[in-house]
Short mmCIF file of N, CA and C and ligand atoms in Angstrom, two decimals:
data_model
loop_
_atom_site.label_atom_id
_atom_site.label_comp_id
_atom_site.label_asym_id
_atom_site.label_seq_id
_atom_site.Cartn_x
_atom_site.Cartn_y
_atom_site.Cartn_z
N MET A 1 7.30 -18.91 1.70
CA MET A 1 5.92 -19.42 1.59
C MET A 1 4.91 -18.32 1.92
N LEU A 2 3.88 -18.26 1.14
CA LEU A 2 2.78 -17.36 1.46
C LEU A 2 1.55 -18.17 1.85
N GLN A 3 0.72 -17.57 2.67
CA GLN A 3 -0.52 -18.22 3.09
C GLN A 3 -1.67 -17.67 2.26
N LEU A 4 -2.47 -18.58 1.71
CA LEU A 4 -3.51 -18.15 0.76
C LEU A 4 -4.88 -18.72 1.10
N THR A 5 -5.88 -18.01 0.61
CA THR A 5 -7.26 -18.49 0.69
C THR A 5 -7.70 -19.06 -0.66
N GLU A 6 -7.44 -18.30 -1.73
CA GLU A 6 -7.89 -18.75 -3.06
C GLU A 6 -7.21 -17.94 -4.15
N ILE A 7 -7.18 -18.54 -5.34
CA ILE A 7 -6.74 -17.86 -6.55
C ILE A 7 -7.80 -18.15 -7.61
N PHE A 8 -8.36 -17.12 -8.22
CA PHE A 8 -9.40 -17.36 -9.22
C PHE A 8 -9.42 -16.24 -10.25
N TYR A 9 -9.98 -16.58 -11.39
CA TYR A 9 -10.04 -15.64 -12.52
C TYR A 9 -11.45 -15.09 -12.61
N SER A 10 -11.57 -13.77 -12.55
CA SER A 10 -12.90 -13.16 -12.63
C SER A 10 -12.76 -11.80 -13.30
N VAL A 11 -13.54 -10.85 -12.82
CA VAL A 11 -13.52 -9.51 -13.38
C VAL A 11 -13.57 -8.54 -12.20
N GLN A 12 -12.80 -7.45 -12.30
CA GLN A 12 -12.86 -6.46 -11.22
C GLN A 12 -14.25 -5.81 -11.25
N GLY A 13 -14.94 -5.88 -10.13
CA GLY A 13 -16.32 -5.38 -10.10
C GLY A 13 -16.45 -3.98 -9.52
N GLU A 14 -15.37 -3.45 -8.94
CA GLU A 14 -15.48 -2.20 -8.17
C GLU A 14 -14.43 -1.18 -8.62
N GLY A 15 -14.78 0.08 -8.44
CA GLY A 15 -13.80 1.16 -8.59
C GLY A 15 -13.41 1.47 -10.02
N THR A 16 -12.25 2.09 -10.16
CA THR A 16 -11.77 2.62 -11.44
C THR A 16 -11.73 1.55 -12.53
N TRP A 17 -11.33 0.34 -12.16
CA TRP A 17 -11.07 -0.71 -13.15
C TRP A 17 -12.26 -1.65 -13.33
N THR A 18 -13.45 -1.22 -12.94
CA THR A 18 -14.65 -2.04 -13.08
C THR A 18 -14.78 -2.58 -14.51
N GLY A 19 -15.03 -3.87 -14.58
CA GLY A 19 -15.22 -4.51 -15.89
C GLY A 19 -13.97 -5.10 -16.48
N THR A 20 -12.83 -4.94 -15.81
CA THR A 20 -11.57 -5.43 -16.35
C THR A 20 -11.30 -6.86 -15.85
N PRO A 21 -11.07 -7.80 -16.78
CA PRO A 21 -10.74 -9.15 -16.34
C PRO A 21 -9.48 -9.15 -15.46
N ALA A 22 -9.50 -9.98 -14.44
CA ALA A 22 -8.37 -9.98 -13.49
C ALA A 22 -8.29 -11.33 -12.79
N VAL A 23 -7.07 -11.73 -12.47
CA VAL A 23 -6.85 -12.88 -11.60
C VAL A 23 -6.75 -12.35 -10.17
N PHE A 24 -7.58 -12.91 -9.30
CA PHE A 24 -7.57 -12.52 -7.88
C PHE A 24 -6.72 -13.51 -7.09
N VAL A 25 -5.78 -12.98 -6.34
CA VAL A 25 -4.99 -13.79 -5.41
C VAL A 25 -5.36 -13.33 -4.01
N ARG A 26 -6.13 -14.15 -3.32
CA ARG A 26 -6.56 -13.76 -1.97
C ARG A 26 -5.60 -14.35 -0.94
N LEU A 27 -4.86 -13.46 -0.29
CA LEU A 27 -3.93 -13.90 0.74
C LEU A 27 -4.67 -14.05 2.06
N ALA A 28 -4.29 -15.08 2.78
CA ALA A 28 -5.00 -15.39 4.04
C ALA A 28 -4.55 -14.47 5.16
N GLY A 29 -5.45 -14.23 6.09
CA GLY A 29 -5.11 -13.49 7.30
C GLY A 29 -5.27 -11.99 7.15
N CYS A 30 -5.43 -11.35 8.30
CA CYS A 30 -5.57 -9.89 8.32
C CYS A 30 -5.02 -9.39 9.65
N ASN A 31 -4.47 -8.20 9.62
CA ASN A 31 -3.94 -7.60 10.86
C ASN A 31 -5.02 -6.88 11.65
N LEU A 32 -6.22 -6.76 11.09
CA LEU A 32 -7.34 -6.17 11.81
C LEU A 32 -8.39 -7.26 12.05
N ALA A 33 -9.34 -6.96 12.88
CA ALA A 33 -10.45 -7.90 13.13
C ALA A 33 -11.73 -7.08 13.21
N CYS A 34 -12.14 -6.54 12.07
CA CYS A 34 -13.31 -5.66 12.05
C CYS A 34 -14.57 -6.45 12.38
N SER A 35 -15.41 -5.90 13.21
CA SER A 35 -16.61 -6.62 13.64
C SER A 35 -17.57 -6.87 12.46
N PHE A 36 -17.51 -6.00 11.46
CA PHE A 36 -18.44 -6.10 10.33
C PHE A 36 -17.86 -6.91 9.16
N CYS A 37 -16.67 -7.49 9.36
CA CYS A 37 -15.99 -8.16 8.25
C CYS A 37 -16.80 -9.36 7.76
N ASP A 38 -17.03 -9.44 6.44
CA ASP A 38 -17.73 -10.59 5.87
C ASP A 38 -16.86 -11.30 4.82
N THR A 39 -15.56 -11.03 4.87
CA THR A 39 -14.65 -11.66 3.90
C THR A 39 -14.08 -12.95 4.48
N ASP A 40 -14.13 -13.97 3.67
CA ASP A 40 -13.52 -15.25 4.08
C ASP A 40 -12.05 -15.21 3.68
N TYR A 41 -11.18 -14.99 4.66
CA TYR A 41 -9.74 -14.98 4.37
C TYR A 41 -9.03 -16.09 5.15
N ALA A 42 -9.73 -17.19 5.34
CA ALA A 42 -9.15 -18.33 6.06
C ALA A 42 -7.97 -18.93 5.29
N LEU A 43 -7.02 -19.47 6.04
CA LEU A 43 -5.88 -20.14 5.43
C LEU A 43 -6.32 -21.47 4.84
N ARG A 44 -6.18 -21.63 3.51
CA ARG A 44 -6.58 -22.88 2.84
C ARG A 44 -5.37 -23.63 2.29
N PHE A 45 -4.34 -22.86 1.89
CA PHE A 45 -3.14 -23.53 1.39
C PHE A 45 -1.97 -22.57 1.45
N VAL A 46 -0.78 -23.14 1.35
CA VAL A 46 0.42 -22.32 1.28
C VAL A 46 1.10 -22.59 -0.06
N ALA A 47 1.84 -21.59 -0.54
CA ALA A 47 2.51 -21.74 -1.83
C ALA A 47 3.72 -20.82 -1.87
N THR A 48 4.70 -21.21 -2.67
CA THR A 48 5.88 -20.35 -2.88
C THR A 48 5.52 -19.28 -3.90
N VAL A 49 6.37 -18.29 -3.98
CA VAL A 49 6.16 -17.23 -4.97
C VAL A 49 6.09 -17.82 -6.39
N PRO A 50 7.04 -18.66 -6.81
CA PRO A 50 6.95 -19.23 -8.18
C PRO A 50 5.67 -20.06 -8.39
N GLU A 51 5.23 -20.76 -7.35
CA GLU A 51 4.00 -21.55 -7.49
C GLU A 51 2.79 -20.64 -7.70
N ILE A 52 2.76 -19.50 -7.01
CA ILE A 52 1.64 -18.57 -7.18
C ILE A 52 1.67 -17.96 -8.59
N VAL A 53 2.86 -17.58 -9.03
CA VAL A 53 2.98 -17.00 -10.38
C VAL A 53 2.50 -18.03 -11.42
N ALA A 54 2.85 -19.28 -11.23
CA ALA A 54 2.41 -20.33 -12.16
C ALA A 54 0.90 -20.52 -12.10
N GLN A 55 0.33 -20.45 -10.91
CA GLN A 55 -1.11 -20.63 -10.76
C GLN A 55 -1.88 -19.47 -11.39
N VAL A 56 -1.33 -18.27 -11.27
CA VAL A 56 -1.95 -17.10 -11.92
C VAL A 56 -2.01 -17.35 -13.44
N GLY A 57 -0.95 -17.85 -14.00
CA GLY A 57 -0.93 -18.15 -15.44
C GLY A 57 -1.90 -19.26 -15.80
N ALA A 58 -1.99 -20.28 -14.93
CA ALA A 58 -2.90 -21.39 -15.19
C ALA A 58 -4.36 -20.94 -15.16
N GLU A 59 -4.67 -20.01 -14.27
CA GLU A 59 -6.05 -19.52 -14.16
C GLU A 59 -6.39 -18.51 -15.25
N GLY A 60 -5.48 -17.55 -15.45
CA GLY A 60 -5.83 -16.39 -16.28
C GLY A 60 -5.07 -16.26 -17.58
N GLY A 61 -4.26 -17.27 -17.94
CA GLY A 61 -3.50 -17.16 -19.19
C GLY A 61 -2.63 -15.91 -19.18
N ASP A 62 -2.78 -15.09 -20.25
CA ASP A 62 -1.94 -13.89 -20.31
C ASP A 62 -2.68 -12.64 -19.80
N CYS A 63 -3.72 -12.83 -19.00
CA CYS A 63 -4.44 -11.69 -18.41
C CYS A 63 -3.44 -10.73 -17.74
N PRO A 64 -3.46 -9.46 -18.16
CA PRO A 64 -2.45 -8.55 -17.61
C PRO A 64 -2.64 -8.20 -16.15
N MET A 65 -3.88 -8.27 -15.67
CA MET A 65 -4.18 -7.68 -14.35
C MET A 65 -4.28 -8.75 -13.27
N VAL A 66 -3.52 -8.56 -12.21
CA VAL A 66 -3.57 -9.46 -11.05
C VAL A 66 -3.85 -8.62 -9.82
N ILE A 67 -4.85 -9.02 -9.06
CA ILE A 67 -5.25 -8.27 -7.86
C ILE A 67 -4.88 -9.07 -6.63
N LEU A 68 -4.01 -8.49 -5.81
CA LEU A 68 -3.68 -9.10 -4.52
C LEU A 68 -4.63 -8.53 -3.49
N THR A 69 -5.44 -9.41 -2.90
CA THR A 69 -6.43 -8.97 -1.94
C THR A 69 -6.36 -9.85 -0.71
N GLY A 70 -7.32 -9.67 0.19
CA GLY A 70 -7.27 -10.47 1.41
C GLY A 70 -8.66 -10.52 2.03
N GLY A 71 -8.64 -10.52 3.35
CA GLY A 71 -7.58 -10.26 4.31
C GLY A 71 -6.80 -8.97 4.01
N GLU A 72 -5.60 -8.97 4.51
CA GLU A 72 -4.70 -7.85 4.25
C GLU A 72 -3.46 -8.36 3.52
N PRO A 73 -3.38 -8.10 2.21
CA PRO A 73 -2.28 -8.69 1.43
C PRO A 73 -0.90 -8.18 1.81
N LEU A 74 -0.82 -7.01 2.45
CA LEU A 74 0.50 -6.48 2.80
C LEU A 74 0.95 -6.93 4.19
N ALA A 75 0.20 -7.84 4.80
CA ALA A 75 0.56 -8.32 6.14
C ALA A 75 1.58 -9.45 6.08
N GLN A 76 1.84 -10.00 4.90
CA GLN A 76 2.78 -11.12 4.80
C GLN A 76 4.14 -10.64 4.30
N THR A 77 5.19 -11.16 4.91
CA THR A 77 6.53 -10.64 4.62
C THR A 77 6.98 -10.92 3.19
N GLU A 78 6.43 -11.95 2.56
CA GLU A 78 6.86 -12.28 1.20
C GLU A 78 6.02 -11.59 0.12
N THR A 79 5.08 -10.77 0.51
CA THR A 79 4.25 -10.09 -0.51
C THR A 79 5.08 -9.22 -1.45
N PRO A 80 6.06 -8.44 -0.95
CA PRO A 80 6.88 -7.66 -1.91
C PRO A 80 7.59 -8.56 -2.94
N ALA A 81 8.04 -9.74 -2.51
CA ALA A 81 8.68 -10.65 -3.47
C ALA A 81 7.66 -11.17 -4.49
N LEU A 82 6.43 -11.40 -4.04
CA LEU A 82 5.38 -11.84 -4.97
C LEU A 82 5.07 -10.73 -5.98
N ILE A 83 5.00 -9.50 -5.51
CA ILE A 83 4.75 -8.37 -6.42
C ILE A 83 5.85 -8.30 -7.48
N ALA A 84 7.09 -8.42 -7.03
CA ALA A 84 8.22 -8.35 -7.98
C ALA A 84 8.16 -9.47 -9.00
N ALA A 85 7.82 -10.67 -8.55
CA ALA A 85 7.78 -11.82 -9.46
C ALA A 85 6.63 -11.69 -10.47
N LEU A 86 5.50 -11.19 -10.02
CA LEU A 86 4.37 -11.00 -10.94
C LEU A 86 4.70 -9.93 -11.98
N ARG A 87 5.34 -8.86 -11.55
CA ARG A 87 5.73 -7.81 -12.51
C ARG A 87 6.75 -8.35 -13.51
N ALA A 88 7.67 -9.17 -13.02
CA ALA A 88 8.67 -9.76 -13.92
C ALA A 88 8.02 -10.72 -14.92
N ASP A 89 6.86 -11.24 -14.53
CA ASP A 89 6.11 -12.16 -15.41
C ASP A 89 5.20 -11.37 -16.37
N GLY A 90 5.27 -10.06 -16.31
CA GLY A 90 4.51 -9.23 -17.25
C GLY A 90 3.13 -8.84 -16.77
N ARG A 91 2.85 -9.03 -15.48
CA ARG A 91 1.52 -8.69 -14.95
C ARG A 91 1.51 -7.26 -14.42
N ARG A 92 0.31 -6.68 -14.44
CA ARG A 92 0.09 -5.39 -13.78
C ARG A 92 -0.52 -5.69 -12.42
N VAL A 93 0.17 -5.32 -11.37
CA VAL A 93 -0.25 -5.72 -10.03
C VAL A 93 -1.10 -4.64 -9.38
N HIS A 94 -2.23 -5.06 -8.85
CA HIS A 94 -3.12 -4.20 -8.07
C HIS A 94 -3.17 -4.75 -6.64
N ILE A 95 -3.23 -3.83 -5.68
CA ILE A 95 -3.30 -4.23 -4.28
C ILE A 95 -4.57 -3.64 -3.67
N GLU A 96 -5.31 -4.48 -2.96
CA GLU A 96 -6.47 -3.99 -2.21
C GLU A 96 -6.13 -4.11 -0.73
N SER A 97 -5.96 -2.97 -0.07
CA SER A 97 -5.40 -2.95 1.28
C SER A 97 -6.25 -2.11 2.22
N ASN A 98 -6.09 -2.41 3.52
CA ASN A 98 -6.75 -1.55 4.51
C ASN A 98 -5.89 -0.32 4.84
N GLY A 99 -4.70 -0.25 4.28
CA GLY A 99 -3.88 0.96 4.39
C GLY A 99 -3.23 1.17 5.74
N THR A 100 -3.06 0.11 6.51
CA THR A 100 -2.49 0.27 7.85
C THR A 100 -1.02 -0.10 7.94
N ILE A 101 -0.49 -0.77 6.89
CA ILE A 101 0.88 -1.28 6.96
C ILE A 101 1.74 -0.53 5.94
N PRO A 102 2.57 0.41 6.40
CA PRO A 102 3.39 1.16 5.45
C PRO A 102 4.28 0.23 4.63
N THR A 103 4.16 0.31 3.32
CA THR A 103 4.89 -0.59 2.42
C THR A 103 5.32 0.19 1.18
N ALA A 104 6.60 0.11 0.84
CA ALA A 104 7.07 0.75 -0.39
C ALA A 104 6.61 -0.09 -1.58
N LEU A 105 5.99 0.54 -2.55
CA LEU A 105 5.48 -0.17 -3.72
C LEU A 105 6.04 0.46 -4.99
N PRO A 106 6.33 -0.37 -6.01
CA PRO A 106 6.76 0.20 -7.29
C PRO A 106 5.70 1.15 -7.85
N ASP A 107 6.15 2.11 -8.64
CA ASP A 107 5.23 3.14 -9.15
C ASP A 107 4.09 2.55 -9.98
N ASP A 108 4.35 1.43 -10.67
CA ASP A 108 3.32 0.90 -11.56
C ASP A 108 2.33 -0.03 -10.85
N VAL A 109 2.45 -0.16 -9.56
CA VAL A 109 1.47 -0.95 -8.79
C VAL A 109 0.29 -0.06 -8.43
N TRP A 110 -0.91 -0.54 -8.72
CA TRP A 110 -2.13 0.21 -8.42
C TRP A 110 -2.55 -0.11 -6.98
N LEU A 111 -2.73 0.93 -6.19
CA LEU A 111 -3.09 0.70 -4.78
C LEU A 111 -4.50 1.22 -4.49
N THR A 112 -5.34 0.31 -4.07
CA THR A 112 -6.67 0.66 -3.57
C THR A 112 -6.66 0.54 -2.07
N VAL A 113 -7.07 1.59 -1.39
CA VAL A 113 -7.12 1.56 0.08
C VAL A 113 -8.56 1.72 0.53
N SER A 114 -8.98 0.80 1.39
CA SER A 114 -10.30 0.91 2.01
C SER A 114 -10.08 1.06 3.52
N PRO A 115 -10.12 2.30 4.01
CA PRO A 115 -9.76 2.53 5.41
C PRO A 115 -10.76 1.94 6.38
N LYS A 116 -10.25 1.47 7.49
CA LYS A 116 -11.09 0.89 8.53
C LYS A 116 -10.94 1.73 9.80
N ARG A 117 -10.17 1.25 10.80
CA ARG A 117 -10.09 2.01 12.06
C ARG A 117 -9.02 3.10 12.04
N TYR A 118 -7.91 2.85 11.36
CA TYR A 118 -6.86 3.86 11.25
C TYR A 118 -6.17 3.68 9.90
N LEU A 119 -5.33 4.65 9.59
CA LEU A 119 -4.73 4.68 8.26
C LEU A 119 -3.28 5.15 8.40
N ALA A 120 -2.36 4.45 7.74
CA ALA A 120 -0.97 4.91 7.74
C ALA A 120 -0.86 6.07 6.75
N PRO A 121 -0.37 7.21 7.17
CA PRO A 121 -0.31 8.37 6.26
C PRO A 121 0.41 8.06 4.95
N ALA A 122 1.48 7.25 5.01
CA ALA A 122 2.23 6.94 3.79
C ALA A 122 1.36 6.18 2.79
N MET A 123 0.47 5.32 3.28
CA MET A 123 -0.39 4.55 2.38
C MET A 123 -1.53 5.43 1.83
N ALA A 124 -2.02 6.34 2.65
CA ALA A 124 -3.03 7.28 2.15
C ALA A 124 -2.43 8.14 1.04
N ALA A 125 -1.18 8.57 1.24
CA ALA A 125 -0.53 9.41 0.23
C ALA A 125 -0.25 8.64 -1.06
N ARG A 126 -0.04 7.33 -0.94
CA ARG A 126 0.31 6.49 -2.10
C ARG A 126 -0.91 5.99 -2.85
N ALA A 127 -2.08 6.02 -2.23
CA ALA A 127 -3.28 5.38 -2.81
C ALA A 127 -3.67 5.99 -4.14
N ASN A 128 -3.92 5.12 -5.12
CA ASN A 128 -4.48 5.59 -6.39
C ASN A 128 -5.97 5.81 -6.29
N GLU A 129 -6.62 4.97 -5.49
CA GLU A 129 -8.05 5.16 -5.26
C GLU A 129 -8.36 4.74 -3.83
N ALA A 130 -9.42 5.33 -3.29
CA ALA A 130 -9.89 4.95 -1.96
C ALA A 130 -11.33 4.49 -2.09
N LYS A 131 -11.62 3.43 -1.36
CA LYS A 131 -12.97 2.87 -1.36
C LYS A 131 -13.55 3.11 0.03
N LEU A 132 -14.50 4.02 0.11
CA LEU A 132 -15.12 4.36 1.39
C LEU A 132 -16.47 3.66 1.46
N ILE A 133 -16.62 2.78 2.42
CA ILE A 133 -17.83 1.97 2.51
C ILE A 133 -18.95 2.78 3.18
N VAL A 134 -20.07 2.89 2.48
CA VAL A 134 -21.23 3.60 3.01
C VAL A 134 -22.17 2.57 3.63
N ASP A 135 -22.29 2.63 4.94
CA ASP A 135 -23.15 1.67 5.65
C ASP A 135 -23.94 2.45 6.71
N GLY A 136 -25.03 3.02 6.29
CA GLY A 136 -25.85 3.82 7.20
C GLY A 136 -25.40 5.26 7.31
N ARG A 137 -24.16 5.51 6.85
CA ARG A 137 -23.63 6.88 6.83
C ARG A 137 -22.47 6.95 5.83
N VAL A 138 -22.19 8.17 5.41
CA VAL A 138 -21.06 8.38 4.50
C VAL A 138 -19.84 8.73 5.36
N PRO A 139 -18.79 7.92 5.32
CA PRO A 139 -17.62 8.16 6.19
C PRO A 139 -16.73 9.27 5.64
N GLU A 140 -17.28 10.48 5.62
CA GLU A 140 -16.57 11.60 5.00
C GLU A 140 -15.28 11.94 5.74
N GLU A 141 -15.16 11.53 7.01
CA GLU A 141 -13.96 11.87 7.77
C GLU A 141 -12.69 11.31 7.13
N TRP A 142 -12.83 10.22 6.35
CA TRP A 142 -11.64 9.63 5.74
C TRP A 142 -11.16 10.42 4.54
N SER A 143 -12.06 11.11 3.88
CA SER A 143 -11.69 11.71 2.60
C SER A 143 -10.59 12.75 2.75
N GLU A 144 -10.50 13.38 3.93
CA GLU A 144 -9.46 14.39 4.15
C GLU A 144 -8.07 13.75 4.22
N ALA A 145 -8.01 12.45 4.50
CA ALA A 145 -6.72 11.79 4.66
C ALA A 145 -6.01 11.57 3.33
N PHE A 146 -6.77 11.59 2.24
CA PHE A 146 -6.20 11.27 0.93
C PHE A 146 -5.85 12.54 0.16
N GLY A 147 -4.85 12.42 -0.71
CA GLY A 147 -4.42 13.56 -1.50
C GLY A 147 -5.36 13.81 -2.68
N PRO A 148 -5.16 14.93 -3.38
CA PRO A 148 -6.06 15.31 -4.48
C PRO A 148 -6.00 14.34 -5.67
N HIS A 149 -4.92 13.57 -5.78
CA HIS A 149 -4.78 12.64 -6.92
C HIS A 149 -5.49 11.32 -6.65
N THR A 150 -5.98 11.10 -5.45
CA THR A 150 -6.64 9.83 -5.11
C THR A 150 -8.13 9.91 -5.46
N ALA A 151 -8.57 9.01 -6.33
CA ALA A 151 -10.01 8.96 -6.66
C ALA A 151 -10.77 8.42 -5.45
N LEU A 152 -11.77 9.15 -5.03
CA LEU A 152 -12.55 8.75 -3.85
C LEU A 152 -13.87 8.11 -4.30
N PHE A 153 -14.00 6.83 -3.98
CA PHE A 153 -15.22 6.10 -4.33
C PHE A 153 -16.08 5.86 -3.09
N LEU A 154 -17.35 6.12 -3.23
CA LEU A 154 -18.30 5.77 -2.18
C LEU A 154 -18.95 4.45 -2.60
N GLN A 155 -18.80 3.43 -1.76
CA GLN A 155 -19.32 2.11 -2.12
C GLN A 155 -20.40 1.67 -1.14
N PRO A 156 -21.65 1.61 -1.60
CA PRO A 156 -22.75 1.23 -0.70
C PRO A 156 -22.59 -0.22 -0.24
N GLU A 157 -22.58 -0.41 1.07
CA GLU A 157 -22.42 -1.76 1.62
C GLU A 157 -23.58 -2.64 1.18
N GLY A 158 -23.23 -3.80 0.65
CA GLY A 158 -24.22 -4.79 0.26
C GLY A 158 -25.14 -4.36 -0.86
N ASN A 159 -24.77 -3.29 -1.58
CA ASN A 159 -25.65 -2.74 -2.63
C ASN A 159 -27.06 -2.47 -2.10
N LYS A 160 -27.17 -2.18 -0.81
CA LYS A 160 -28.49 -1.95 -0.21
C LYS A 160 -29.05 -0.61 -0.67
N PRO A 161 -30.35 -0.56 -0.98
CA PRO A 161 -30.95 0.68 -1.52
C PRO A 161 -30.72 1.89 -0.62
N ALA A 162 -30.82 1.74 0.69
CA ALA A 162 -30.64 2.90 1.58
C ALA A 162 -29.19 3.40 1.50
N ASN A 163 -28.24 2.48 1.41
CA ASN A 163 -26.84 2.90 1.30
C ASN A 163 -26.55 3.50 -0.06
N ILE A 164 -27.17 2.95 -1.11
CA ILE A 164 -27.02 3.53 -2.45
C ILE A 164 -27.54 4.96 -2.46
N ALA A 165 -28.69 5.18 -1.82
CA ALA A 165 -29.27 6.53 -1.79
C ALA A 165 -28.35 7.51 -1.07
N LEU A 166 -27.77 7.08 0.05
CA LEU A 166 -26.84 7.94 0.78
C LEU A 166 -25.61 8.27 -0.07
N ALA A 167 -25.06 7.25 -0.71
CA ALA A 167 -23.86 7.45 -1.52
C ALA A 167 -24.16 8.34 -2.73
N MET A 168 -25.26 8.08 -3.37
CA MET A 168 -25.68 8.90 -4.53
C MET A 168 -25.82 10.36 -4.15
N ALA A 169 -26.48 10.59 -3.03
CA ALA A 169 -26.72 11.97 -2.60
C ALA A 169 -25.40 12.68 -2.31
N ALA A 170 -24.48 11.98 -1.66
CA ALA A 170 -23.18 12.61 -1.34
C ALA A 170 -22.40 12.89 -2.62
N ALA A 171 -22.42 11.92 -3.57
CA ALA A 171 -21.67 12.11 -4.81
C ALA A 171 -22.26 13.26 -5.62
N GLN A 172 -23.58 13.38 -5.63
CA GLN A 172 -24.20 14.46 -6.39
C GLN A 172 -24.01 15.80 -5.71
N ARG A 173 -23.89 15.75 -4.39
CA ARG A 173 -23.65 17.00 -3.65
C ARG A 173 -22.23 17.50 -3.90
N GLU A 174 -21.28 16.55 -4.02
CA GLU A 174 -19.88 16.93 -4.23
C GLU A 174 -19.31 16.14 -5.42
N PRO A 175 -19.77 16.47 -6.63
CA PRO A 175 -19.41 15.67 -7.80
C PRO A 175 -17.94 15.73 -8.18
N ALA A 176 -17.24 16.79 -7.75
CA ALA A 176 -15.81 16.86 -8.06
C ALA A 176 -14.98 16.02 -7.10
N ARG A 177 -15.61 15.58 -6.03
CA ARG A 177 -14.88 14.87 -4.99
C ARG A 177 -15.13 13.37 -5.00
N TYR A 178 -16.37 12.98 -5.20
CA TYR A 178 -16.74 11.58 -5.03
C TYR A 178 -17.22 10.94 -6.33
N ARG A 179 -16.98 9.64 -6.39
CA ARG A 179 -17.59 8.81 -7.43
C ARG A 179 -18.29 7.65 -6.74
N LEU A 180 -19.22 7.05 -7.46
CA LEU A 180 -19.97 5.92 -6.91
C LEU A 180 -19.30 4.62 -7.36
N SER A 181 -19.13 3.67 -6.46
CA SER A 181 -18.63 2.35 -6.82
C SER A 181 -19.66 1.32 -6.39
N LEU A 182 -20.13 0.55 -7.35
CA LEU A 182 -21.09 -0.51 -7.04
C LEU A 182 -20.41 -1.86 -7.20
N GLN A 183 -20.84 -2.83 -6.44
CA GLN A 183 -20.24 -4.16 -6.54
C GLN A 183 -20.88 -4.89 -7.73
N THR A 184 -20.43 -4.49 -8.93
CA THR A 184 -21.11 -4.95 -10.15
C THR A 184 -21.01 -6.45 -10.35
N HIS A 185 -19.95 -7.08 -9.84
CA HIS A 185 -19.81 -8.53 -9.99
C HIS A 185 -20.98 -9.26 -9.33
N LYS A 186 -21.54 -8.64 -8.27
CA LYS A 186 -22.67 -9.28 -7.59
C LYS A 186 -23.94 -9.22 -8.44
N PHE A 187 -24.04 -8.21 -9.32
CA PHE A 187 -25.20 -8.12 -10.20
C PHE A 187 -25.28 -9.34 -11.13
N ILE A 188 -24.11 -9.83 -11.50
CA ILE A 188 -24.08 -10.92 -12.48
C ILE A 188 -23.72 -12.24 -11.83
N GLY A 189 -23.66 -12.25 -10.50
CA GLY A 189 -23.50 -13.51 -9.79
C GLY A 189 -22.14 -14.17 -9.93
N VAL A 190 -21.08 -13.32 -10.04
CA VAL A 190 -19.75 -13.92 -10.04
C VAL A 190 -18.99 -13.42 -8.83
N ARG A 191 -17.90 -14.11 -8.51
CA ARG A 191 -17.07 -13.70 -7.37
C ARG A 191 -16.33 -12.42 -7.69
S1 SF4 B 1 -9.50 -5.00 7.25
FE1 SF4 B 1 -10.96 -5.86 5.76
S2 SF4 B 1 -10.43 -8.06 5.65
FE2 SF4 B 1 -9.44 -7.23 7.51
S3 SF4 B 1 -10.92 -7.69 9.17
FE3 SF4 B 1 -11.32 -5.57 8.43
S4 SF4 B 1 -12.93 -5.80 6.84
FE4 SF4 B 1 -12.04 -7.85 7.20
#
């Protein structure tokens, strides 16, 4: 059984895959308790792996992309089994993680890491992209943790103009290193 908050069909609003339709599976709970956290990852229901795979199909039809998010999706022991079942069902699995729980992932799983207080080196090395939240400052200290193949996105917290200006300036100062990620789904009022 996995613990879940919600499953819904929307569009990826952030990072490399912005604009791509995706089914979001939000797993409940997190191993961190960040003071600034504004994500609702409360436990709303439990489901087996086959039930989740069926619900993904019911929500998104044959949508190839499924995003496991949270909370922290790698904090549950059955998450690897869910990843395997979704891949067997023909889905491309994406994980949005805080990068603190070392987890072996198949090569075709896309890993987004948004570092918070600490980072597991194995997850930093595995990350396809990193989302660095700009909130009053650019957290440049994290960028050294990731390898050269990891796309580094600066994401202004809350799309606030001051944070956008900080992120823009850093990206323009180091254009080979940073890209800007905006929460585009919020522009159009979807989850
Ligand atoms: S890691 Fe993310 S989901 Fe977990 S408490 Fe921190 S901000 Fe919230």
